[in-house]
Short mmCIF file of C-alpha atoms (C1' of nucleotides) in Angstrom, two decimals:
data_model
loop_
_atom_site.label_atom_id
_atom_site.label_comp_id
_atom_site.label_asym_id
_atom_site.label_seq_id
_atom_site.Cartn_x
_atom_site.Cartn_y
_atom_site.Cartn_z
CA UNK E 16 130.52 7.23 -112.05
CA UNK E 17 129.27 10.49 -109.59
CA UNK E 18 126.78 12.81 -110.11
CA UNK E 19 129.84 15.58 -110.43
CA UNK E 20 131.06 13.14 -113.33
CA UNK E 21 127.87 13.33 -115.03
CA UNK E 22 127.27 17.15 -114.35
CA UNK E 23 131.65 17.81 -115.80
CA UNK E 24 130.51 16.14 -118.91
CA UNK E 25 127.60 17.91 -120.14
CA UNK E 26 128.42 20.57 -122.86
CA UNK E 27 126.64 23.21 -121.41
CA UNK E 28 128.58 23.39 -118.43
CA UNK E 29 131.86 22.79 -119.83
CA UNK E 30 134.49 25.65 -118.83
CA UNK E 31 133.06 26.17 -116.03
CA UNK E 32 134.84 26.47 -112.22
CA UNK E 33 134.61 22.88 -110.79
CA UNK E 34 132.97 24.49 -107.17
CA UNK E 35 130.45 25.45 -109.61
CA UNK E 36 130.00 21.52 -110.47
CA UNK E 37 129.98 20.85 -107.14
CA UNK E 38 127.27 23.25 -105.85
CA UNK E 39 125.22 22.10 -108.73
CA UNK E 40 125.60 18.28 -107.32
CA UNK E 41 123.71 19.42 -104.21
CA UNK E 42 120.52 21.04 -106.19
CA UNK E 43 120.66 18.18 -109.30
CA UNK E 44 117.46 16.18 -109.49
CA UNK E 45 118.44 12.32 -110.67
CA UNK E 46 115.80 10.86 -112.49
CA UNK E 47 115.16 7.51 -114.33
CA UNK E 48 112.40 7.41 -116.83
CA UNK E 49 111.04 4.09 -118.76
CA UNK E 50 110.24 3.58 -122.36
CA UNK E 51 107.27 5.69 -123.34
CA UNK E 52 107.13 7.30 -119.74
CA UNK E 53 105.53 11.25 -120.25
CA UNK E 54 108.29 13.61 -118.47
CA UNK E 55 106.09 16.83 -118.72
CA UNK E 56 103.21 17.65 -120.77
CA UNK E 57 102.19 20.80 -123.17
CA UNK E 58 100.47 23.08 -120.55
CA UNK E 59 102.57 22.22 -117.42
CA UNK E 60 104.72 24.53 -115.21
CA UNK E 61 108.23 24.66 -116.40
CA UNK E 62 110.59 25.54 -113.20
CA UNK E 63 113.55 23.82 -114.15
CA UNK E 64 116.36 22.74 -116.81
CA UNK E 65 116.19 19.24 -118.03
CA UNK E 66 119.47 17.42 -119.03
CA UNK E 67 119.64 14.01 -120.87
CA UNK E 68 122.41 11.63 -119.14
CA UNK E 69 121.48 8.31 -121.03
CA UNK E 70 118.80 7.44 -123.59
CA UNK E 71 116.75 9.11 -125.25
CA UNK E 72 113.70 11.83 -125.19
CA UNK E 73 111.59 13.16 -128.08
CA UNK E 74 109.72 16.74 -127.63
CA UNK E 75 106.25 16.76 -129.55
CA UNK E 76 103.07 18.09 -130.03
CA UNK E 77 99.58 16.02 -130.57
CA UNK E 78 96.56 17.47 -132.98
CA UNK E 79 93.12 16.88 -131.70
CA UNK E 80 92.57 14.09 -133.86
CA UNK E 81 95.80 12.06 -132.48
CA UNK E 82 98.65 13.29 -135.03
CA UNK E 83 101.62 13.44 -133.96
CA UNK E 84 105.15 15.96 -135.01
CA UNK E 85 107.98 15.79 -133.87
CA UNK E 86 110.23 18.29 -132.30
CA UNK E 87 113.23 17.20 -131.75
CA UNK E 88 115.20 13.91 -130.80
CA UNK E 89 117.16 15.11 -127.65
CA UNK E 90 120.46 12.64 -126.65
CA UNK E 91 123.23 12.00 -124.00
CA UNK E 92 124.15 15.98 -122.87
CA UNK E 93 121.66 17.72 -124.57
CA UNK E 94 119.50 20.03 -122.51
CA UNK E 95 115.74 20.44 -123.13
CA UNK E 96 112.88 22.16 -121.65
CA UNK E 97 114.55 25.53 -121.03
CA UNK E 98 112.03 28.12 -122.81
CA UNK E 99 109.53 28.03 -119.39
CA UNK E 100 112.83 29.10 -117.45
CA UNK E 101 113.51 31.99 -119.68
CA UNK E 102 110.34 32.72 -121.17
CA UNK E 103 108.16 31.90 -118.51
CA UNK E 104 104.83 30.47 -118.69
CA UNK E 105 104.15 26.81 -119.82
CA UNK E 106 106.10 23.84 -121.48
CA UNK E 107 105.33 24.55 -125.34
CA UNK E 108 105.46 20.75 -125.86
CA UNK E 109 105.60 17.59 -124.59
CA UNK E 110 108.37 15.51 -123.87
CA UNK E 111 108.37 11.50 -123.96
CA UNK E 112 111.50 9.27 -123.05
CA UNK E 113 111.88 6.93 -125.84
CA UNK E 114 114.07 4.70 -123.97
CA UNK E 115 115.03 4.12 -120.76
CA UNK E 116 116.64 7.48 -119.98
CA UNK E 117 118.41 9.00 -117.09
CA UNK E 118 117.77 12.89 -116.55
CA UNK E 119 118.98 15.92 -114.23
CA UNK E 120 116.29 18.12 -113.50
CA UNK E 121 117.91 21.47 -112.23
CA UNK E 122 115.33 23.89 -110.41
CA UNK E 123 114.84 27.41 -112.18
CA UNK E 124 116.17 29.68 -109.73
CA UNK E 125 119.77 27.95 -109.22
CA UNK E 126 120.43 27.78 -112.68
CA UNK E 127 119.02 31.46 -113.26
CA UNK E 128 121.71 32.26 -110.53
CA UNK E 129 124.36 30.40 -112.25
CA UNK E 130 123.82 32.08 -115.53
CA UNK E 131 124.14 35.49 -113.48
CA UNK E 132 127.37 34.22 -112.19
CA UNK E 133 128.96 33.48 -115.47
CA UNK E 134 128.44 34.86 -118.65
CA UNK E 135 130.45 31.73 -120.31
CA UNK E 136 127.01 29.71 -119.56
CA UNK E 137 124.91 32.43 -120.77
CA UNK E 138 126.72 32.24 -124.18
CA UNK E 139 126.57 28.58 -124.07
CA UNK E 140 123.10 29.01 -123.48
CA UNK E 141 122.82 31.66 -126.06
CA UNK E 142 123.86 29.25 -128.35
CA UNK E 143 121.55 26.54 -127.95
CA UNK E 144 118.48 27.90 -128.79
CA UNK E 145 120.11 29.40 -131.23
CA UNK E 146 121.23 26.14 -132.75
CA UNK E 147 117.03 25.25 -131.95
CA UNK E 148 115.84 28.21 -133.78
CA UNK E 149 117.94 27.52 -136.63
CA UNK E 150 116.36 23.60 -136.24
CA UNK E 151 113.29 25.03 -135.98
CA UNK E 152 113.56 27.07 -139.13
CA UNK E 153 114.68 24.47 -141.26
CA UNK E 154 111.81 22.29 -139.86
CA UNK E 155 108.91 24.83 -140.93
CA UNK E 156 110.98 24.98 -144.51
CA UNK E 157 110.37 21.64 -144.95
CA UNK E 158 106.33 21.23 -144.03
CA UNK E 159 106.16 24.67 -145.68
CA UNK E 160 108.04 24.75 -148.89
CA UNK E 161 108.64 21.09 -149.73
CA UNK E 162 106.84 17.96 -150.53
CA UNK E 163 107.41 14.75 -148.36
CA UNK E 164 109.90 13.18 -150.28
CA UNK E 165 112.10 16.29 -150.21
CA UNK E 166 112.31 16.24 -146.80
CA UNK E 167 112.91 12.35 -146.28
CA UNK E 168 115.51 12.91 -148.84
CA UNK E 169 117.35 15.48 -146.48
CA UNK E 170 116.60 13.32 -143.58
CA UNK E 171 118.22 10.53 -145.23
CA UNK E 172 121.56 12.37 -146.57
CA UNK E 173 121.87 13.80 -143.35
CA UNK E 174 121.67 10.84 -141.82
CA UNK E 175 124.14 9.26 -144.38
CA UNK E 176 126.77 12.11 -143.10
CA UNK E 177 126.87 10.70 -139.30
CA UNK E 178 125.03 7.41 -139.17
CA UNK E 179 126.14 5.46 -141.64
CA UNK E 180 128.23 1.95 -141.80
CA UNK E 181 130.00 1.61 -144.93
CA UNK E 182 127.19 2.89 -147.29
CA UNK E 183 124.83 1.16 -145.44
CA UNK E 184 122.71 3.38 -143.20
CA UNK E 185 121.02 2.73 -140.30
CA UNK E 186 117.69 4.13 -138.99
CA UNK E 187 118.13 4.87 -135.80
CA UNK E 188 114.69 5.91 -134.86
CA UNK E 189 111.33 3.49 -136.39
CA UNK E 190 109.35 4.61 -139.34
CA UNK E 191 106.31 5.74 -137.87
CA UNK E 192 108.51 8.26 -135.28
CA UNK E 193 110.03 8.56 -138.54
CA UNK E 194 107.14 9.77 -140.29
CA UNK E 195 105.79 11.95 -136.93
CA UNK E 196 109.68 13.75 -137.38
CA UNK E 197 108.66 14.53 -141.21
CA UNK E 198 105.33 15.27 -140.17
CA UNK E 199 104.02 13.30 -142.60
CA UNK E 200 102.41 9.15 -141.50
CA UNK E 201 103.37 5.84 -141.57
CA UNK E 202 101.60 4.53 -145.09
CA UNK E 203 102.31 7.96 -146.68
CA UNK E 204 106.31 7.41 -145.51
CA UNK E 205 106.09 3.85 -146.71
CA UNK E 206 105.10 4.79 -149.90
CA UNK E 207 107.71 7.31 -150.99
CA UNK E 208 110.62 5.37 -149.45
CA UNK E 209 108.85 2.39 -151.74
CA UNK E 210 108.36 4.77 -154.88
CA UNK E 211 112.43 5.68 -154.24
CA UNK E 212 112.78 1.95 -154.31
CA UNK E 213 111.53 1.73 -157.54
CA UNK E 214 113.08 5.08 -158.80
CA UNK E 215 116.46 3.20 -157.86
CA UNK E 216 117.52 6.45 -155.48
CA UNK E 217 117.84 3.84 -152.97
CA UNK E 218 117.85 0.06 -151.55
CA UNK E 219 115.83 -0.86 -148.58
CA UNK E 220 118.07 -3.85 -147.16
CA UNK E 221 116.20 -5.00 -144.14
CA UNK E 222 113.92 -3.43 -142.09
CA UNK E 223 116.25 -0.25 -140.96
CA UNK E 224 118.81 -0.54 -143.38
CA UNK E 225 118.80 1.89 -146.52
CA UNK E 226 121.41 1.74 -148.78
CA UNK E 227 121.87 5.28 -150.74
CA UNK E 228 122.36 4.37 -154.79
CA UNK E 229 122.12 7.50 -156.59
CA UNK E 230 123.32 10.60 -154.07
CA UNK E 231 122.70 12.73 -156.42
CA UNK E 232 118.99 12.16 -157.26
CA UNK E 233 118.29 12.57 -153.79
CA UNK E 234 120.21 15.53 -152.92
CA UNK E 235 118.02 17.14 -156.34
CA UNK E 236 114.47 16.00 -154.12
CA UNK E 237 116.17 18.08 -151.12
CA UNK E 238 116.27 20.61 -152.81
CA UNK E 239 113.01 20.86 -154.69
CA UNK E 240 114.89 21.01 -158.48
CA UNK E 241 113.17 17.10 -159.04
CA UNK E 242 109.86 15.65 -157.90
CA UNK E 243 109.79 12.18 -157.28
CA UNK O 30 115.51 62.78 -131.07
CA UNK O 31 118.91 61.70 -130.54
CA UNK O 32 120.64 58.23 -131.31
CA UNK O 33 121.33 57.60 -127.55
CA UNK O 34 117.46 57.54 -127.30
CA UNK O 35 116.36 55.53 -129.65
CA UNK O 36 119.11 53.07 -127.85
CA UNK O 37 117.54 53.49 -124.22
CA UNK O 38 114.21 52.84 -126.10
CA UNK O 39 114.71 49.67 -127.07
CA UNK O 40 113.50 46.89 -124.60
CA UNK O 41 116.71 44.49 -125.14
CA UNK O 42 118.67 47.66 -123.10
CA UNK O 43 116.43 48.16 -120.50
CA UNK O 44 117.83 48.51 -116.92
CA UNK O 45 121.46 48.63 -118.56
CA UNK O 46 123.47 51.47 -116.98
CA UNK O 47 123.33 54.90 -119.02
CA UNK O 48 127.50 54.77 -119.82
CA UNK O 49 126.64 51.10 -121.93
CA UNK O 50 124.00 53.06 -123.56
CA UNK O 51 126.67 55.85 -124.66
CA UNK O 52 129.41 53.14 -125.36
CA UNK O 53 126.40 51.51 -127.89
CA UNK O 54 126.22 54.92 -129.63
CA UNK O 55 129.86 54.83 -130.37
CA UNK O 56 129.83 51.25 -132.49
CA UNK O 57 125.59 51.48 -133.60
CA UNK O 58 125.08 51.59 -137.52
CA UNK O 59 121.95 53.66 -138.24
CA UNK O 60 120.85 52.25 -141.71
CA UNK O 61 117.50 53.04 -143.89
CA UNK O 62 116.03 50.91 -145.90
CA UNK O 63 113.08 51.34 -148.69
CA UNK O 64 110.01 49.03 -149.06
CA UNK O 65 110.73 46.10 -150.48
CA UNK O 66 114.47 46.23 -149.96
CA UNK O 67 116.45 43.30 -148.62
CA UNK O 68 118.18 43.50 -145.10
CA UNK O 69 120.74 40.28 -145.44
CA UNK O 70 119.68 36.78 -147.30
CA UNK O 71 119.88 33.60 -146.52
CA UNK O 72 123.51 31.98 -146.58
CA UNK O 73 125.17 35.53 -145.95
CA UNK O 74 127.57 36.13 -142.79
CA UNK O 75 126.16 37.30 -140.09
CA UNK O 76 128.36 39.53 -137.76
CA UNK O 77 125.92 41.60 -135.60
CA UNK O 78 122.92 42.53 -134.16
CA UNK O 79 119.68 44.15 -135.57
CA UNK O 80 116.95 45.96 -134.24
CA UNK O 81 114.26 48.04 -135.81
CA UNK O 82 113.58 51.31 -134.62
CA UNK O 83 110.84 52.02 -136.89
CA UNK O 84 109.18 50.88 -140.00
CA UNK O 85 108.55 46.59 -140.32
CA UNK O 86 111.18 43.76 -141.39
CA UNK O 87 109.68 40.42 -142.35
CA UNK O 88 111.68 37.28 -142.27
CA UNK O 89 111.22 34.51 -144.63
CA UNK O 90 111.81 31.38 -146.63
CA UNK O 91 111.66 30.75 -150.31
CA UNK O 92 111.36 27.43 -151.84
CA UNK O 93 112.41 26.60 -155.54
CA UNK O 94 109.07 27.28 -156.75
CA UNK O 95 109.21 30.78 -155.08
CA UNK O 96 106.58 30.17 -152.76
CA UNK O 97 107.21 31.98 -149.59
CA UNK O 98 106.77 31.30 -146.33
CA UNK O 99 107.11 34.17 -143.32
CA UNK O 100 108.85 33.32 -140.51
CA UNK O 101 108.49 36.50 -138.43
CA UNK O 102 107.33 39.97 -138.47
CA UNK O 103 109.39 42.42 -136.33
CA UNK O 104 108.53 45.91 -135.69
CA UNK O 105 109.61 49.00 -133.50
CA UNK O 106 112.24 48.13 -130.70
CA UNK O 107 112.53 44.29 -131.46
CA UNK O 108 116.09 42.45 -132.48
CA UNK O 109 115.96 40.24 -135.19
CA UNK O 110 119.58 38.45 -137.19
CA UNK O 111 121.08 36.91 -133.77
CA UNK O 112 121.19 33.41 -134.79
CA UNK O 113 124.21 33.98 -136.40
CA UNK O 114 125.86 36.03 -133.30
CA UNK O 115 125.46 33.36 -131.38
CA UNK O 116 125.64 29.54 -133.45
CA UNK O 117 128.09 31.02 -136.15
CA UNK O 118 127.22 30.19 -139.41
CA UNK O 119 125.10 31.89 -141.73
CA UNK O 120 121.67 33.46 -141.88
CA UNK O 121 118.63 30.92 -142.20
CA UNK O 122 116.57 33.28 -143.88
CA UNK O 123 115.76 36.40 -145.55
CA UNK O 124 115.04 39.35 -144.32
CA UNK O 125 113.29 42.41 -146.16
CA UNK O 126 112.04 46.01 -145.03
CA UNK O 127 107.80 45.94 -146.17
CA UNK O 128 107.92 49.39 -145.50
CA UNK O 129 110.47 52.39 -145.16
CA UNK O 130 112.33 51.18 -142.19
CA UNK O 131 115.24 52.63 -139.46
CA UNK O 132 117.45 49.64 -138.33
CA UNK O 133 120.16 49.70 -135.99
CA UNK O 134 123.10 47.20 -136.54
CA UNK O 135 125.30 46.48 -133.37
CA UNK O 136 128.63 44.08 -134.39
CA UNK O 137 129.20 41.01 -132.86
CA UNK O 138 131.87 41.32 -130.86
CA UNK O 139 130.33 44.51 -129.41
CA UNK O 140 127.35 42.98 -128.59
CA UNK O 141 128.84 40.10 -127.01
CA UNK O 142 131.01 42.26 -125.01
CA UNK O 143 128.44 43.87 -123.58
CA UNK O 144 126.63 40.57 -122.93
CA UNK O 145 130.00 38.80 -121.21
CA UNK O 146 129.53 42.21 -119.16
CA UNK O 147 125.97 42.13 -118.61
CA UNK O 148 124.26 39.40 -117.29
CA UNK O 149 120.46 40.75 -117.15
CA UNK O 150 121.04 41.66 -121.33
CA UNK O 151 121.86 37.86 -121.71
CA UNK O 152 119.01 36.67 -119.56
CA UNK O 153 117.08 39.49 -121.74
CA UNK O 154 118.31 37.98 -124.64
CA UNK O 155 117.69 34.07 -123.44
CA UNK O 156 114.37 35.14 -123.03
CA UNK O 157 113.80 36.62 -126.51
CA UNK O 158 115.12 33.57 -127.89
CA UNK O 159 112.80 31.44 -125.88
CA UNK O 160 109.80 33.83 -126.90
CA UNK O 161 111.00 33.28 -130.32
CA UNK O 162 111.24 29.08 -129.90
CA UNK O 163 107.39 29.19 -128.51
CA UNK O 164 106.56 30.89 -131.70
CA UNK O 165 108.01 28.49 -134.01
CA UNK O 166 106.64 25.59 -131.81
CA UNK O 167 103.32 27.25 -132.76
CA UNK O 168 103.71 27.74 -136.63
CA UNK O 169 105.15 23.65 -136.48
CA UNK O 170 102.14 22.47 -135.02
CA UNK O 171 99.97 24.71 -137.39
CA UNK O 172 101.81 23.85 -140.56
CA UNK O 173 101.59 19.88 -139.87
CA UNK O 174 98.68 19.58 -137.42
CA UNK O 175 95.84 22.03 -138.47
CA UNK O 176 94.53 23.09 -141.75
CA UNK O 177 94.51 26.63 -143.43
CA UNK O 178 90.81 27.34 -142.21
CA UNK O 179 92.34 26.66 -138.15
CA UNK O 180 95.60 28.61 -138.58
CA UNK O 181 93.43 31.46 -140.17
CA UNK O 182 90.75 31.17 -136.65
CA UNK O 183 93.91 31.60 -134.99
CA UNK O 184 95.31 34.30 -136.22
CA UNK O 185 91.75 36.42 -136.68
CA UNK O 186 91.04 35.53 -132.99
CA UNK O 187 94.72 37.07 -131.76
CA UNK O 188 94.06 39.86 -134.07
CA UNK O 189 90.70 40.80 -132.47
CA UNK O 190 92.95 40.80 -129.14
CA UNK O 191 95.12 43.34 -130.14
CA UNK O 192 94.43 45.37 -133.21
CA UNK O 193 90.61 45.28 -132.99
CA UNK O 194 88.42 49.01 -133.57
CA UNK O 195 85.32 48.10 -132.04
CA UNK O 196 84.55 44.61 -132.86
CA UNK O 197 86.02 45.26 -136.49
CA UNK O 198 89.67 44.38 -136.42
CA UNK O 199 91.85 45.61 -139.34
CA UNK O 200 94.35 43.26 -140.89
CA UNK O 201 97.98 45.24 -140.43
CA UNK O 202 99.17 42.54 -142.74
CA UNK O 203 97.81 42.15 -147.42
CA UNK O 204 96.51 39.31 -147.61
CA UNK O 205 99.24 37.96 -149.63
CA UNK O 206 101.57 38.22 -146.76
CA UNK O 207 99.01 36.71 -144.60
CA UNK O 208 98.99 34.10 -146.86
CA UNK O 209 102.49 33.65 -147.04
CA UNK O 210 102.59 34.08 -143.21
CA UNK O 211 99.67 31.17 -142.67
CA UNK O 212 101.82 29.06 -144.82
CA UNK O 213 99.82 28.94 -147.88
CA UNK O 214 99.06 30.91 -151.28
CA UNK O 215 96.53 34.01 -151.65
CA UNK O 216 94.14 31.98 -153.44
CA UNK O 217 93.08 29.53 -150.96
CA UNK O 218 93.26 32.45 -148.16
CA UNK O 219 90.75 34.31 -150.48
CA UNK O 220 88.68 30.76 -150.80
CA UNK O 221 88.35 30.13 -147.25
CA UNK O 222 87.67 34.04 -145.78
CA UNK O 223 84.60 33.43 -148.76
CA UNK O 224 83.48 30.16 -146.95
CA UNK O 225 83.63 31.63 -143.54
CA UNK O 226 81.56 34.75 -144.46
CA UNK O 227 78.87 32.42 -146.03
CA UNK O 228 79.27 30.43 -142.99
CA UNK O 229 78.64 33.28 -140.72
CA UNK O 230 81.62 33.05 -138.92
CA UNK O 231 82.80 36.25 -140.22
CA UNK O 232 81.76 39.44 -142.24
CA UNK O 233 84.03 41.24 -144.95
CA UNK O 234 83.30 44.68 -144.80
CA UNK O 235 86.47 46.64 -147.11
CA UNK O 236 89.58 45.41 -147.73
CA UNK O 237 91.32 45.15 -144.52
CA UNK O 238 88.31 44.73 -142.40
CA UNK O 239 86.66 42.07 -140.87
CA UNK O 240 84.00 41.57 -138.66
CA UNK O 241 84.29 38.43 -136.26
CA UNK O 242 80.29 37.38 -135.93
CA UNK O 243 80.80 33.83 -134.51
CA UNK O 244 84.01 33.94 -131.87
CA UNK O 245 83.16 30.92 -130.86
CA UNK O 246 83.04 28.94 -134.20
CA UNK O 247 86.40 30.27 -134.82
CA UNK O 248 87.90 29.08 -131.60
CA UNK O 249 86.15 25.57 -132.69
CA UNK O 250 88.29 25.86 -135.72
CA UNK O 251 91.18 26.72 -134.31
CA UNK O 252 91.49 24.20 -132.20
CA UNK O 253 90.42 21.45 -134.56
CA UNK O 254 86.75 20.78 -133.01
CA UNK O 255 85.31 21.76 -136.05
CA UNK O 256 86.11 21.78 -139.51
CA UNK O 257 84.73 24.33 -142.52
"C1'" DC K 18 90.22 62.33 -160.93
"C1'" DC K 19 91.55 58.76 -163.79
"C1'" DC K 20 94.87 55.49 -165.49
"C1'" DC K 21 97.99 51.77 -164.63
"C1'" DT K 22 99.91 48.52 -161.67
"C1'" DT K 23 99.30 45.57 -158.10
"C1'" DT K 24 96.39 42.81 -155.39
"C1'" DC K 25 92.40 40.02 -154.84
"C1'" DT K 26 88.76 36.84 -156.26
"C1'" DT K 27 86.62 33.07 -158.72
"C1'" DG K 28 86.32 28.92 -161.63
"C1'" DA K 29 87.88 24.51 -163.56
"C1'" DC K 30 91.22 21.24 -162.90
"C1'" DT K 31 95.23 18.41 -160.83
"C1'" DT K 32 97.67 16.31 -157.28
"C1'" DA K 33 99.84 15.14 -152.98
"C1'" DT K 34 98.68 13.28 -149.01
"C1'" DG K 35 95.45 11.74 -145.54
"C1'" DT K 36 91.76 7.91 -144.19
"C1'" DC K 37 90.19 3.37 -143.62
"C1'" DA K 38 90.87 -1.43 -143.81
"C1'" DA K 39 93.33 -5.62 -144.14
"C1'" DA K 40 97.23 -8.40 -144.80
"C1'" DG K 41 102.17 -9.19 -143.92
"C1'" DA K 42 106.59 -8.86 -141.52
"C1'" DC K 43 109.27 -8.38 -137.21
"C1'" DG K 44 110.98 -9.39 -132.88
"C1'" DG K 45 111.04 -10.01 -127.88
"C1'" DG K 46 109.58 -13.06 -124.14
"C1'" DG K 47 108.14 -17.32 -122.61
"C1'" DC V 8 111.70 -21.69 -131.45
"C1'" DC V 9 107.24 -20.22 -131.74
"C1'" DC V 10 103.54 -16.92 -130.68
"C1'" DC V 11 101.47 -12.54 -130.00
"C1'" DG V 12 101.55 -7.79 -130.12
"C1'" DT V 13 103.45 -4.08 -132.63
"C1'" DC V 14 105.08 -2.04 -136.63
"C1'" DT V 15 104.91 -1.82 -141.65
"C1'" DT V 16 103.13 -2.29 -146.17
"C1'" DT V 17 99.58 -2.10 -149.72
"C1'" DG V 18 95.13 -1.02 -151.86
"C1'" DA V 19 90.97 1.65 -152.75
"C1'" DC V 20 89.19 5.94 -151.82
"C1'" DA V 21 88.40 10.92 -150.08
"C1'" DT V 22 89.78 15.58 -149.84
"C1'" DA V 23 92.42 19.76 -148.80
"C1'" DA V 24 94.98 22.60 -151.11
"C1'" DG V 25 97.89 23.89 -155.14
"C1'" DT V 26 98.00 25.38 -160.39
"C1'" DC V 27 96.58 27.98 -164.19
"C1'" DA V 28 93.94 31.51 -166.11
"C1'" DA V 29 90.95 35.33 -166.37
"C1'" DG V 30 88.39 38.96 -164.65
"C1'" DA V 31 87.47 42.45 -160.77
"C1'" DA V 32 88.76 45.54 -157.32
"C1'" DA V 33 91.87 48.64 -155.08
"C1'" DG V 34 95.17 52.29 -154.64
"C1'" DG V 35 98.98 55.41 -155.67
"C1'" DG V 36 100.99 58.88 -158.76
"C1'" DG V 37 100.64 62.03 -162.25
#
DNA sequence: CCCCTTTCTTGACTTATGTCAAAGACGGGG
DNA sequence: CCCCGTCTTTGACATAAGTCAAGAAAGGGG
């Protein structure tokens, strides 16, 4: 498969004239990260758009003492690293590939020019962070307004909507990124999904399979009407 | 002063040509609203645009409990409800007018229009949107990686950057809201302002008036070298 | 200028969640 | 298939912050 395959398939760039694909081919940056490689830190100079291609990347932030949240788990097509281009100043965050990943770096200025070019991109553009804000808002509900086993309880009947093999769901990230996501840690997550155990809202079959028993009990925790 | 005015005022329509400017006069909804009144909730349709020409329009989550968290305040010339222009759906939050407040509403397909026609008001607009994502990174990591004493440094210490009166800066904000804003309730906020004054960090002198005495132990606590 | 409502403060108490430490379970590479 | 490093679980404990309740202060309207 070509670069111009690679560049035709991402969303963001769907819709648009193939010369377009083709004159970003000559300004793409390939790059190949490893497992737990750092692809730019909180602080550095953003002059570029970052695309995932294969694998995967997680955008975070670290406390002083070594905490860690999650942003956001960014996949195959999904851009990431944009508000430096737009915004200006410095990368907000840091992003990590989790796995080997594959990512197109294109520089500022050519995709600045490109957006000029064609407002189609702009309201693609427009729409992702949009999408991110509305991310983002939900995220700062949840450390905000609810307790930790509301928000695994979302987690996990979102999850059950997309991941899931008949009933069975899998994890598809480990519990301690788990717990960084819910901004909560590892013993405190391995408590509640224990106390839900218990509670019979769920089945832990194997180390990151969950089996959902009672729906509705959980979908009452996501929304703050029961505590656990 | 004329509607056209207020239009060209507003930063989103900078450096547009004058004629957009008239053809926004033509489809512009000048509403009013009274303290305490609410703009659009949660879950409601969003079909256009708003900006505030004067007064202030808070944005914020409630949980079950009715605990509330602020997302945003917006004030004179700044756009707030375009999540929904842009990634459909419905509003993530509320939005209420804390004081007597002139908003402008501009429909969706209007504003997009003008955007498909306009590509420096969609790189204006990508770049609100980004300003807005570096917010939100902010208010993630305080939420989950700082406690109420550091997110309160933080906010004192911007304060004294912008709305300070010779060394005494004036909270534009009750300290209810601030609470709400900081992501906790007025009685801890009232707790910790005590500990700082005995601390010597700060002095309380009326209401809406501090004194910052120790910049430096603030900026400790902010950053999570120190604790209270 | 004073009353009444709203906002703020303070105290005693509860609780969710973080910390520290140690044991147990996985799982990939040799 | 077994071993070692990593991830996960569990327990005992510490603590930041929320709850409830009551009193104090502030501020706007008559």
């Amino acid at each position: 498969m070509h670069i111009i395959d690679h560049i035709a398939a991402i969303p963001l760039f769907q819709g648009l004239p193939k010369e377009y694909h083709e004159d970003l081919t000559t300004i793409v940056v390939d790059q190949i990260f490893r497992r737990g490689q750092i692809i730019f830190s909180e602080g550095d100079e953003g002059n570029g758009l970052y695309v995932v291609i294969s694998g995967r990347v997680k955008i975070f932030k670290v406390s002083q003492e070594g905490k860690e949240q999650i942003l956001h788990f960014f996949g195959q097509g999904e851009p990431f690293g944009e508000v430096p281009v737009f915004a200006g100043e410095l990368f907000p965050a840091h992003a990590e590939s989790i796995e080997e990943s594959r990512v197109f770096f294109f520089p500022r200025d050519a995709f600045i020019d490109l957006i000029r070019k064609n407002p189609s991109i702009a309201l693609s553009m427009l729409a992702v962070l949009s999408r991110r804000l509305r991310t983002f808002t939900m995220l700062i509900e949840d450390l905000s307004l609810k307790e930790v086993p509301g928000r695994l309880s979302t987690y996990l009947l979102y999850l059950s909507e997309h991941k899931n093999e008949n009933d069975h769901l899998i994890l598809d990230i480990s519990k301690g990124q788990l717990a960084s996501l819910l901004g909560t840690i590892p013993e405190t997550l391995s408590r509640i999904l224990a106390r839900m155990a218990k509670e019979e809202l769920i089945c832990l079959d194997g180390p990151r399979r969950i089996q959902i028993l009672d729906r509705n009990g959980l979908l009452e925790l996501a929304t703050g009407e029961r505590r656990l």
